[in-house]
Short mmCIF file of C-alpha atoms in Angstrom, two decimals:
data_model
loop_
_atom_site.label_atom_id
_atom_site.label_comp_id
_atom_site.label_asym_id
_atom_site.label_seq_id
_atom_site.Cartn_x
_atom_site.Cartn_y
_atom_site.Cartn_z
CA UNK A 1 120.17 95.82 115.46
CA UNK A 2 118.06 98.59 117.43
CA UNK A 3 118.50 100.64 114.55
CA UNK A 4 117.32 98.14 111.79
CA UNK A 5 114.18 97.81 114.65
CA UNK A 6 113.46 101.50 115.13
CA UNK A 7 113.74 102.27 111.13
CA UNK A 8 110.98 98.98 110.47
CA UNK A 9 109.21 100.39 113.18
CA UNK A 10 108.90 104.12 111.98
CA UNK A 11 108.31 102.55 108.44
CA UNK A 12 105.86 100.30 109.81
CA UNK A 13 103.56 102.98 111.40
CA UNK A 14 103.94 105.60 108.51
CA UNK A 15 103.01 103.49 105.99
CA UNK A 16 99.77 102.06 107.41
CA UNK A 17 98.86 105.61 109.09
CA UNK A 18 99.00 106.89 105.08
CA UNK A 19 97.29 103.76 104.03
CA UNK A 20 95.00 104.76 106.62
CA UNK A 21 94.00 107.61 105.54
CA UNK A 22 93.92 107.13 101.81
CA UNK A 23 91.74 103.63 101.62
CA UNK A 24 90.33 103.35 105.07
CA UNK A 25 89.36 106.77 105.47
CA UNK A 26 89.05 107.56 101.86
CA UNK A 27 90.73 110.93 101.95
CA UNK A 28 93.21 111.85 98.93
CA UNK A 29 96.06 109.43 99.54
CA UNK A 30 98.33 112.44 98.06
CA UNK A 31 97.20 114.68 101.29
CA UNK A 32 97.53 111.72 103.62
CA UNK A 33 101.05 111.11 102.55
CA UNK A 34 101.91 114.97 102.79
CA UNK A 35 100.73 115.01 106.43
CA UNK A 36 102.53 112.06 107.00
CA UNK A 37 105.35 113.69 105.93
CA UNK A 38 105.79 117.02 107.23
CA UNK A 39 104.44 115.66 110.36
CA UNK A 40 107.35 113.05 110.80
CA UNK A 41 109.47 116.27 109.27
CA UNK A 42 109.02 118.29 112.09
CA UNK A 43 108.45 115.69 115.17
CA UNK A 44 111.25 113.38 114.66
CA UNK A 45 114.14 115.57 114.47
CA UNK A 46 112.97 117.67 117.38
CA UNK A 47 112.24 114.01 119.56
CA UNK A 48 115.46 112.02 118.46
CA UNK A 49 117.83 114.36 117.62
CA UNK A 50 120.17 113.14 114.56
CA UNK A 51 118.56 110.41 113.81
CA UNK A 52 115.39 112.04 113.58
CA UNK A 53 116.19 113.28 110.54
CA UNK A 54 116.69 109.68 109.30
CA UNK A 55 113.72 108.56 110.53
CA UNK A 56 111.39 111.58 109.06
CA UNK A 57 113.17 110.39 105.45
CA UNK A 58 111.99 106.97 106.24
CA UNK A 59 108.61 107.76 107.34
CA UNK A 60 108.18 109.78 104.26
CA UNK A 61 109.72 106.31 101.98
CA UNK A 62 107.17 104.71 104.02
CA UNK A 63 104.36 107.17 103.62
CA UNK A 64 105.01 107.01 99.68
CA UNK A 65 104.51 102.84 99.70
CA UNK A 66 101.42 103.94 101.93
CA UNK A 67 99.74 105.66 99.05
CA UNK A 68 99.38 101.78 97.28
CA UNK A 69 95.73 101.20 95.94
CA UNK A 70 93.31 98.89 97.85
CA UNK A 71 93.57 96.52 94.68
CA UNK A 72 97.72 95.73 95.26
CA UNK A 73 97.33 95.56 99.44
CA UNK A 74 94.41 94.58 100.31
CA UNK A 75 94.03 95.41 104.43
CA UNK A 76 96.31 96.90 106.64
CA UNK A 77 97.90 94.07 107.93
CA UNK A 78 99.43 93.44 104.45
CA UNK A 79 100.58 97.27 104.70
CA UNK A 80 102.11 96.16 107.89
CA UNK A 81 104.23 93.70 105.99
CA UNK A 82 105.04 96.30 103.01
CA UNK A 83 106.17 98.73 105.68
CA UNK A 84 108.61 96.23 107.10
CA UNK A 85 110.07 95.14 103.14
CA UNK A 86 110.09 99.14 102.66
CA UNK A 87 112.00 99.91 106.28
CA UNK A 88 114.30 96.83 105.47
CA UNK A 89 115.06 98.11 101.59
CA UNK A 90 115.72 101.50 103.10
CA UNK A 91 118.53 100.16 104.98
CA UNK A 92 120.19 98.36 102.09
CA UNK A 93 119.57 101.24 99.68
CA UNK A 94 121.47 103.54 101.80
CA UNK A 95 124.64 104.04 99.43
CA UNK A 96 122.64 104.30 96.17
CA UNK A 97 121.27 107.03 94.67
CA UNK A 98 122.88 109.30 96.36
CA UNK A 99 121.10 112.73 96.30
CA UNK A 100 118.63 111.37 93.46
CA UNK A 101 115.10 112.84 94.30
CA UNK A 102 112.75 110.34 94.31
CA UNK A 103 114.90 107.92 95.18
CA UNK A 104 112.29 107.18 98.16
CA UNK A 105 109.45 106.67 96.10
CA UNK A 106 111.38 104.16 93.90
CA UNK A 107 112.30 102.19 97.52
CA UNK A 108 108.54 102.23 97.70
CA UNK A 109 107.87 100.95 94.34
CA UNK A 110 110.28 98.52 95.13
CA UNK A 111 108.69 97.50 98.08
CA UNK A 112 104.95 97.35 96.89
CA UNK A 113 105.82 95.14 93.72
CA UNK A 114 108.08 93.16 96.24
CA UNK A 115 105.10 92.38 98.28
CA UNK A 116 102.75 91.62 95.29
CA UNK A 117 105.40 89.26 94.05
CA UNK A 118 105.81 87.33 96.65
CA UNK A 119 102.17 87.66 97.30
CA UNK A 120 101.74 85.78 94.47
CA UNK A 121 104.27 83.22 94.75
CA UNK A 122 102.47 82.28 98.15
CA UNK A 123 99.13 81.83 96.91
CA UNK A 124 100.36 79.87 94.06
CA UNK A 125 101.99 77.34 96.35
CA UNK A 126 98.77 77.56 97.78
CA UNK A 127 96.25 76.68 95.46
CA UNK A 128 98.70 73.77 93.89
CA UNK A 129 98.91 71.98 97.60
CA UNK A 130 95.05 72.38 97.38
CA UNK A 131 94.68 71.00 94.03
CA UNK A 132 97.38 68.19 95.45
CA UNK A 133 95.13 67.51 98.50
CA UNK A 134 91.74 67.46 96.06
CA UNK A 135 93.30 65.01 93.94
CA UNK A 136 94.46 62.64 96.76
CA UNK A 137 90.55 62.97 97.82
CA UNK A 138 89.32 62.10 94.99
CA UNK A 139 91.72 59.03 94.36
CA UNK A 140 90.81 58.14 97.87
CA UNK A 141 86.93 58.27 96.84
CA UNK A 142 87.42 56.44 93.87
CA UNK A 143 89.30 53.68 95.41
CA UNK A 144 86.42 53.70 97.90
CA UNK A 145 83.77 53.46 95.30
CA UNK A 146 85.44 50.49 93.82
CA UNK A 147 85.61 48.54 97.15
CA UNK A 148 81.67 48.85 97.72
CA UNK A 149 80.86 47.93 93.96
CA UNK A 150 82.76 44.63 94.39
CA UNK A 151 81.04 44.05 97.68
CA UNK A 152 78.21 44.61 95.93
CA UNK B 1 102.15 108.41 72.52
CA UNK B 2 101.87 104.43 73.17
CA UNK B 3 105.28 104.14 72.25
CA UNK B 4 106.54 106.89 74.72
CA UNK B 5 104.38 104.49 77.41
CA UNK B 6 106.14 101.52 76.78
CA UNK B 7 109.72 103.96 76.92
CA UNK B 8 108.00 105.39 79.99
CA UNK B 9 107.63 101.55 81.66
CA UNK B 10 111.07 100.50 80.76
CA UNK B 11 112.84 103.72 81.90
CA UNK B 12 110.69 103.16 85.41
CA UNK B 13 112.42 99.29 85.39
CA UNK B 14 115.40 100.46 85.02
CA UNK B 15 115.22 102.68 87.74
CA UNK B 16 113.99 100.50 90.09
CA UNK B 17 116.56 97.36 88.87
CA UNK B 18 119.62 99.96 88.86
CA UNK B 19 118.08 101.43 92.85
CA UNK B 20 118.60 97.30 93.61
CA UNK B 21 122.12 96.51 91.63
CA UNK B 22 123.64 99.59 93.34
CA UNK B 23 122.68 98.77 96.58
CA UNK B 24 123.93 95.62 96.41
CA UNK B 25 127.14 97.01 95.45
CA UNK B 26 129.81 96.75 98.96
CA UNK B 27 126.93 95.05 100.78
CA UNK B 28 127.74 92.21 103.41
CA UNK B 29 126.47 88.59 102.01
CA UNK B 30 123.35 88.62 104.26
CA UNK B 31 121.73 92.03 102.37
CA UNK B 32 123.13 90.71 99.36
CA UNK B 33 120.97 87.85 100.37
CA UNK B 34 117.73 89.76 101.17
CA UNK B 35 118.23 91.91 98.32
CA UNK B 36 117.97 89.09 95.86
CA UNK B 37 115.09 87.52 97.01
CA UNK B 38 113.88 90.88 97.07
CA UNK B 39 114.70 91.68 93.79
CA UNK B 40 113.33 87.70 92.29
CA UNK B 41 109.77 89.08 93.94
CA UNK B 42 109.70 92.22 93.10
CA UNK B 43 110.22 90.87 89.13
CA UNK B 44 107.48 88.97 89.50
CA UNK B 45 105.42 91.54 90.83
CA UNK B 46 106.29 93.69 88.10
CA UNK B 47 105.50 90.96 85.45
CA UNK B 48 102.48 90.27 86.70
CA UNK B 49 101.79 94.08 87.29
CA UNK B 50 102.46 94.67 83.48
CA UNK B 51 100.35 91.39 82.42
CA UNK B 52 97.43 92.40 84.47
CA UNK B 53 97.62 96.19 82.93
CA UNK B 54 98.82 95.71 79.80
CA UNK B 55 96.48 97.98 78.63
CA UNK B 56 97.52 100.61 80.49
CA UNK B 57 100.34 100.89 77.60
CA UNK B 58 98.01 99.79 74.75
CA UNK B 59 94.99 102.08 75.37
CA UNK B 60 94.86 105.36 73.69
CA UNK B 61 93.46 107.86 76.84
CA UNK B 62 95.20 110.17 77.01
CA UNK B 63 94.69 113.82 78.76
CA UNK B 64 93.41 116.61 76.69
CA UNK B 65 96.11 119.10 75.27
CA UNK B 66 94.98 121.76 77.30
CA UNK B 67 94.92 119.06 80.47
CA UNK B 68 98.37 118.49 79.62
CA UNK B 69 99.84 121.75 79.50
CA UNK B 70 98.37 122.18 82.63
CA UNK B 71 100.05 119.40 84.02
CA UNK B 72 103.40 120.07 82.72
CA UNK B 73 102.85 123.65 84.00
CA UNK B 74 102.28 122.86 87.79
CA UNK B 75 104.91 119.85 88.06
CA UNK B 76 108.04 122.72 86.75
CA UNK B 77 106.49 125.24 89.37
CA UNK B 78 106.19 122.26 91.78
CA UNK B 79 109.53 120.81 91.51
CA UNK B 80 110.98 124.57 91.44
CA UNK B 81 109.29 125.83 94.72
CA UNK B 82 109.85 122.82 96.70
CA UNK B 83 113.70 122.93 95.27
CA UNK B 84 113.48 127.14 96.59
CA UNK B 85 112.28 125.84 99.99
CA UNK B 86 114.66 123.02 100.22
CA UNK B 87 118.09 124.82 99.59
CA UNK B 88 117.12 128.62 99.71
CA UNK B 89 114.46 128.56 102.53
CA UNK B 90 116.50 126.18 104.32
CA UNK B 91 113.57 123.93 105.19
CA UNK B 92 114.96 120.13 104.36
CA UNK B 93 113.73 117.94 101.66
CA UNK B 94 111.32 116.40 103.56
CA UNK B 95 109.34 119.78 105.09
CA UNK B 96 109.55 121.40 101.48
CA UNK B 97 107.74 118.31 99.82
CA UNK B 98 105.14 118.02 102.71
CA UNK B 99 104.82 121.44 102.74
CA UNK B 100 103.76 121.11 98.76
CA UNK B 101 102.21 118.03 99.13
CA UNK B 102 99.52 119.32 101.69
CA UNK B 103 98.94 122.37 99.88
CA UNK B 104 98.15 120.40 96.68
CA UNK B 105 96.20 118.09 98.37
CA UNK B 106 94.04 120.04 100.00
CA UNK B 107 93.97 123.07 97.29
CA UNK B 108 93.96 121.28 94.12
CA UNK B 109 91.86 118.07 92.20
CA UNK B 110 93.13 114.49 92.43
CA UNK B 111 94.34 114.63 88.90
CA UNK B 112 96.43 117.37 89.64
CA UNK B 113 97.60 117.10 93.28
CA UNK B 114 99.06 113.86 92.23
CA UNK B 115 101.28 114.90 89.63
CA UNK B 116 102.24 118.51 91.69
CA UNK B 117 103.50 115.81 94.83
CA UNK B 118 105.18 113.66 92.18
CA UNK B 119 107.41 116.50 90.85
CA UNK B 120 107.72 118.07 94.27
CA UNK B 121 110.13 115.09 94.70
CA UNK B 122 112.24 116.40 91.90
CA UNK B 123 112.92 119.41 93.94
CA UNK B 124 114.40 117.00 97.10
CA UNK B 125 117.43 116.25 95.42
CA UNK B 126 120.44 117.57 96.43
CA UNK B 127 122.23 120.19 95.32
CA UNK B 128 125.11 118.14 94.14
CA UNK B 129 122.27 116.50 91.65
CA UNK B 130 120.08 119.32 90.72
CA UNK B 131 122.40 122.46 91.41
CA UNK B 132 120.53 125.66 90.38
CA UNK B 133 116.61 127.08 90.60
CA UNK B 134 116.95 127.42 86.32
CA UNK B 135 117.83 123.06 86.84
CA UNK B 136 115.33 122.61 88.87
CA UNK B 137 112.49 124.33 86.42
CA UNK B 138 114.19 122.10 83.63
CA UNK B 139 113.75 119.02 85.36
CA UNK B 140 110.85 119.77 86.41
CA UNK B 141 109.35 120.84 83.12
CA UNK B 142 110.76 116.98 81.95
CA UNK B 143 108.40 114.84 85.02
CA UNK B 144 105.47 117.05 83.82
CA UNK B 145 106.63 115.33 80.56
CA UNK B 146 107.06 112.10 82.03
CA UNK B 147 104.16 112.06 84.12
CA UNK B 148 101.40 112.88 81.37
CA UNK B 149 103.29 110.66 78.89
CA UNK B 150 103.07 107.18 81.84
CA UNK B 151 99.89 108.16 83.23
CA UNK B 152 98.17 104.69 83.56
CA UNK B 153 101.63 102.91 83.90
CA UNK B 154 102.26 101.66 87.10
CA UNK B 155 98.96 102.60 88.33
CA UNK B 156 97.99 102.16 92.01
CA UNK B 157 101.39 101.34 92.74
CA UNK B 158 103.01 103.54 96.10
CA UNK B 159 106.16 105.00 95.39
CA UNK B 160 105.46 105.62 91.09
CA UNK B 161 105.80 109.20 92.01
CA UNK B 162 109.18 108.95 93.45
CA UNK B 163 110.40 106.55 90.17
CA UNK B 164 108.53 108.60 87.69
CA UNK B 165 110.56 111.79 89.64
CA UNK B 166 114.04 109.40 89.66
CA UNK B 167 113.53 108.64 86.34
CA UNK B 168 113.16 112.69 85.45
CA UNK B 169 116.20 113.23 87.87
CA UNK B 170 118.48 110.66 86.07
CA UNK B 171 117.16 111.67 82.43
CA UNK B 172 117.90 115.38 82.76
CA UNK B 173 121.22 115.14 84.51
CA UNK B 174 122.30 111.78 81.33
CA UNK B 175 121.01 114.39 78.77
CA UNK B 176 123.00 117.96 80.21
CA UNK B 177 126.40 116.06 81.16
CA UNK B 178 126.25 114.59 77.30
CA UNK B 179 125.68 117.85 75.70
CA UNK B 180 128.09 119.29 77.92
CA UNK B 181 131.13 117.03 77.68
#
């Protein structure tokens, strides 16, 4: 369970410090996500030993979901949540595509049309308890209206 | 050229539907679990992606000949030198792309630093996928391909690199172990 924790973690922070960079800042999201990477490259397997070198590969699946346009995640609290889907994907794509390059990016693909998804699932529910509460209103108002033109 | 877009957009489902069904594979029920609901919103995403763009298949931009050479050019040397410094250098996967990525980004134009990170990722496989330099410059030569044949597919979407490079990856290695059986 502390692992599952530390990899959301990891994924968490290199995803929104790419994010970061690319929409907040407005620097190239390609050089934010290199940084990212060679940073997390060198630090983590010097700071945490053997699994340092699992966490620099997912800070770097992270850092490629971090390069997402402003127009699929809109603020960095959303890339909060798309670094947690991409940290938690990481872990169950472990066994598959073994040795594949780009393999990571696909996690992050994965992970960014994940979060869109069920983006829009959410705000679909949304709008048709809205509409649901709007109609109820307006019944209400009706029924209303029709009690004071009798009185009347 | 549309048509090899609309190829280009199935080949990158694929790869992200087949990353999914093989993880699932020897999974315990509760990642099964997570991985289907994952997998239910991310093809809904991608519907809605492809809705929203559909132009990005039907529209006829596409980068000048001399653009695309160009292109094609830097993602083989890309994918090459990042493969050298991976296995031959000894630096890792993930210091050999950085190490790429930051010198594109900060050497060369958007429109190219893009597609020279995206093929750098060709050259992080392992050995066991891409064995040889001369493999590496073939693949390589195949996600410059890919990537000025997809440009607007899957646009603004983190991680298209890394399934535009999988998709390469997987292409190459379908198309030698054919010929060679």
């Amino acid at each position: 369970m502390t692992d599952v924790l530390l990899v959301v973690f990891v994924s968490i922070l290199a995803g929104t410090a790419t994010y970061y960079i690319g929409n907040i800042m407005k620097r190239s999201s390609v050089l934010g996500s290199a940084l990212v990477v060679l940073a997390s490259g060198i630090v983590f397997p010097s700071l945490f030993g053997p699994i340092g070198s699992t966490l620099a590969v997912v800070a770097a699946t992270a850092s490629y979901a971090g390069m997402v346009s402003k127009e699929n995640v809109t603020s960095l609290f959303e890339m909060v949540l798309v670094g947690a889907i991409t940290g938690l994907i990481f872990i169950a794509a472990t066994p598959a595509f073994l040795g594949v390059g780009g393999k990571l990016g696909t996690i992050a693909a994965i992970s960014c049309l994940s979060f869109r998804g069920l983006k829009q699932v959410l705000f679909s529910l949304s709008a048709k308890m809205k509409g649901k509460t709007n109609k109820n209103e307006q019944m209400e108002l009706a029924g209303l209206t029709q009690q004071r033109s009798r009185v009347a | 050229m549309k048509n090899m877009r609309w190829v280009g957009l199935a080949l990158f489902i694929m790869t992200g539907i087949g990353l999914v069904v093989n993880s699932s594979w020897g999974q315990t029920s509760a990642w099964v679990v997570l991985l289907v609901m994952l997998a239910v919103c991310y093809t809904y995403g991608l519907l809605t992606h492809c809705t929203n763009h559909l132009s990005c298949v039907k529209e006829n931009t596409m980068p000048s000949t001399k653009s695309a050479l160009l292109i094609i050019f830097l993602a083989t040397f890309a994918a090459s030198l990042t493969w050298f410094l991976n296995h031959e250098m000894g630096l890792g996967p993930i210091v050999a792309s950085g190490l790429v990525g930051v010198m594109a980004g900060s050497l060369l134009a958007p429109a190219h630093a893009g597609p020279v990170y995206t093929a750098s990722f060709v050259g992080m496989s392992a050995s066991l996928v891409v064995a040889s330099l001369s493999l590496s410059i073939v693949t390589g030569f195949v996600v410059g391909v890919i990537i000025v044949a997809t440009m607007p597919v899957f646009a603004g979407i983190g991680g298209k690199g890394g399934t535009t490079a999988a998709t390469a990856v997987v292409v190459t290695r379908t198309f030698l172990n054919y010929f060679s059986s």
